[in-house]
Amino acid sequence: MHRSGVIIGAAMVCALVLDQLSKARVRALLDLGESIHVGGPLYLTHVRNTGSVFGLGQGYVIVPTIGSLVILLAIPLILRHLYIRYATVPTSFESLCVGLIVGGAIGNLIDRLTLAGVTDFFDVALTPSYHWPAFNVADMCIVGGTLLLFIAIMRRGSGGVAHDAAV
């Protein structure tokens, strides 16, 4: 389980550092609500999200804060349970996914605890009058890590071979 822990830790630190640096840069360069067109449908827009994913539940920062803490406490317990009960350790790829999820969750949790809301800035115009809710690096890590982990677990569980020469 040592190698898995190293990969989880490295991915977590990378996700967290990239998230916090990008948010700090946006806060330094753009006033709240200010937007810059990057190209095509992509804008950088400084948004303060006091709700949860996709801006749902604005003003209820306590709910996603508690949710993040529960997830961060549950992940090591789940990994420990899988190891003790089934002698299962995550593959390197699964460990990478877990690290991205944890790093993203910590990044957004830091914002909620220090700023009472999450700094979002990626703003995608789906049509001229509709923009996808703004998001950040932490959100990409959480969503991407979760989707890829789900696919990896489904492949492993459905008879697919978990290809990982490093473990």
C-alpha positions in Angstrom: 0.0 0.0 0.0 3.1 2.2 0.3 3.3 3.0 -3.5 -0.4 3.8 -3.6 0.0 6.3 -0.7 2.9 8.0 -2.5 0.9 8.4 -5.7 -2.1 9.6 -3.8 0.0 12.1 -1.9 1.9 13.4 -5.0 -1.4 13.8 -7.0 -3.0 15.5 -4.1 -0.2 18.0 -3.6 0.0 18.8 -7.4 -3.8 19.3 -7.6 -3.8 21.5 -4.4 -0.9 23.7 -5.4 -2.2 24.2 -9.0 -5.6 25.0 -7.7 -4.5 27.5 -5.0 -2.0 29.2 -7.3 -4.5 29.6 -10.1 -7.2 31.0 -7.7 -4.7 33.4 -6.1 -3.7 34.7 -9.6 -7.3 35.2 -10.6 -8.0 37.1 -7.4 -4.9 39.3 -7.9 -5.6 40.1 -11.6 -9.4 40.3 -11.8 -11.9 42.2 -9.6 -14.9 40.1 -8.5 -17.2 39.9 -11.5 -14.6 41.0 -14.0 -14.2 38.9 -17.1 -11.7 38.4 -19.9 -12.4 36.7 -23.2 -9.7 34.1 -23.7 -10.9 32.8 -27.1 -13.8 30.8 -28.6 -16.3 30.0 -25.8 -13.8 30.4 -23.0 -13.7 33.4 -20.6 -11.9 33.9 -17.3 -14.4 35.4 -15.0 -13.8 36.0 -11.2 -16.7 34.5 -9.4 -17.3 33.8 -5.7 -19.3 30.7 -5.2 -20.9 30.5 -1.8 -22.8 27.3 -2.6 -21.9 23.9 -3.9 -21.2 22.4 -7.3 -22.4 24.5 -10.3 -23.4 27.3 -7.9 -26.3 25.4 -6.4 -27.4 26.5 -2.9 -25.8 29.9 -2.9 -25.3 31.3 0.6 -25.2 27.8 2.2 -21.5 27.4 2.5 -21.8 25.2 5.6 -23.4 22.3 3.7 -20.6 21.8 1.1 -18.0 22.4 3.8 -19.4 19.6 5.9 -19.8 17.4 2.8 -16.1 18.0 1.9 -15.0 17.1 5.4 -17.1 13.9 5.4 -15.6 12.9 2.0 -12.0 13.6 3.2 -12.6 11.5 6.3 -14.3 8.7 4.4 -11.7 8.1 1.7 -8.9 6.7 4.0 -11.4 4.7 5.9 -12.8 3.1 2.6 -9.2 2.4 1.4 -8.3 0.8 4.7 -11.5 -1.3 4.7 -10.8 -2.5 1.1 -7.3 -3.5 2.1 -8.2 -5.3 5.4 -11.4 -7.0 4.1 -10.4 -7.8 0.5 -6.6 -7.4 0.4 -7.3 -4.8 -2.3 -5.0 -1.9 -3.0 -5.7 0.8 -5.6 -3.8 0.5 -8.8 -1.4 3.4 -9.7 -4.1 4.9 -11.9 -6.8 4.6 -9.2 -4.4 6.1 -6.7 -3.9 9.1 -9.1 -7.6 9.5 -9.3 -8.0 9.4 -5.5 -5.2 12.0 -5.1 -6.9 14.3 -7.6 -10.2 14.1 -5.8 -8.6 14.7 -2.4 -6.5 17.6 -3.6 -9.5 19.2 -5.3 -11.6 18.8 -2.2 -9.0 20.3 0.0 -8.5 23.2 -2.4 -12.1 24.1 -2.3 -12.3 23.5 1.4 -9.5 26.0 2.0 -11.5 28.7 0.1 -14.7 27.9 2.0 -12.9 28.2 5.4 -10.8 31.3 4.6 -12.9 33.2 2.1 -16.5 32.0 3.0 -16.8 30.9 -0.7 -14.9 29.2 -3.5 -13.1 31.2 -6.2 -14.3 30.1 -9.6 -13.0 31.4 -12.9 -13.3 29.1 -15.9 -16.4 30.4 -17.7 -17.6 28.6 -20.8 -20.3 30.2 -23.1 -22.4 27.4 -24.4 -24.6 29.8 -26.4 -24.3 33.6 -26.6 -26.9 33.9 -23.8 -26.0 30.9 -21.7 -22.8 30.2 -19.8 -22.0 26.9 -18.0 -21.6 27.7 -14.3 -18.1 28.9 -13.6 -15.6 26.3 -12.1 -12.0 26.0 -11.1 -9.0 23.6 -11.1 -10.2 21.9 -8.0 -13.6 21.2 -9.6 -11.9 19.7 -12.6 -9.8 17.5 -10.4 -12.8 16.3 -8.4 -15.1 15.7 -11.4 -12.3 14.2 -13.6 -10.9 12.1 -10.9 -14.3 10.8 -9.9 -15.3 9.9 -13.5 -12.0 8.2 -14.2 -12.0 6.3 -10.9 -15.6 5.1 -11.6 -14.6 3.9 -15.0 -11.5 2.1 -13.6 -13.5 0.4 -10.8 -16.2 -0.7 -13.3 -13.5 -2.1 -15.6 -11.9 -4.0 -12.6 -15.3 -5.2 -11.3 -16.7 -6.3 -14.7 -13.8 -8.7 -15.4 -11.7 -6.1 -17.0 -8.0 -6.4 -16.2 -6.6 -3.6 -14.2 -3.4 -2.8 -16.1 -0.8 -1.6 -13.7 2.7 -3.0 -14.1 3.9 -0.7 -11.3 2.0 -2.4 -8.5 
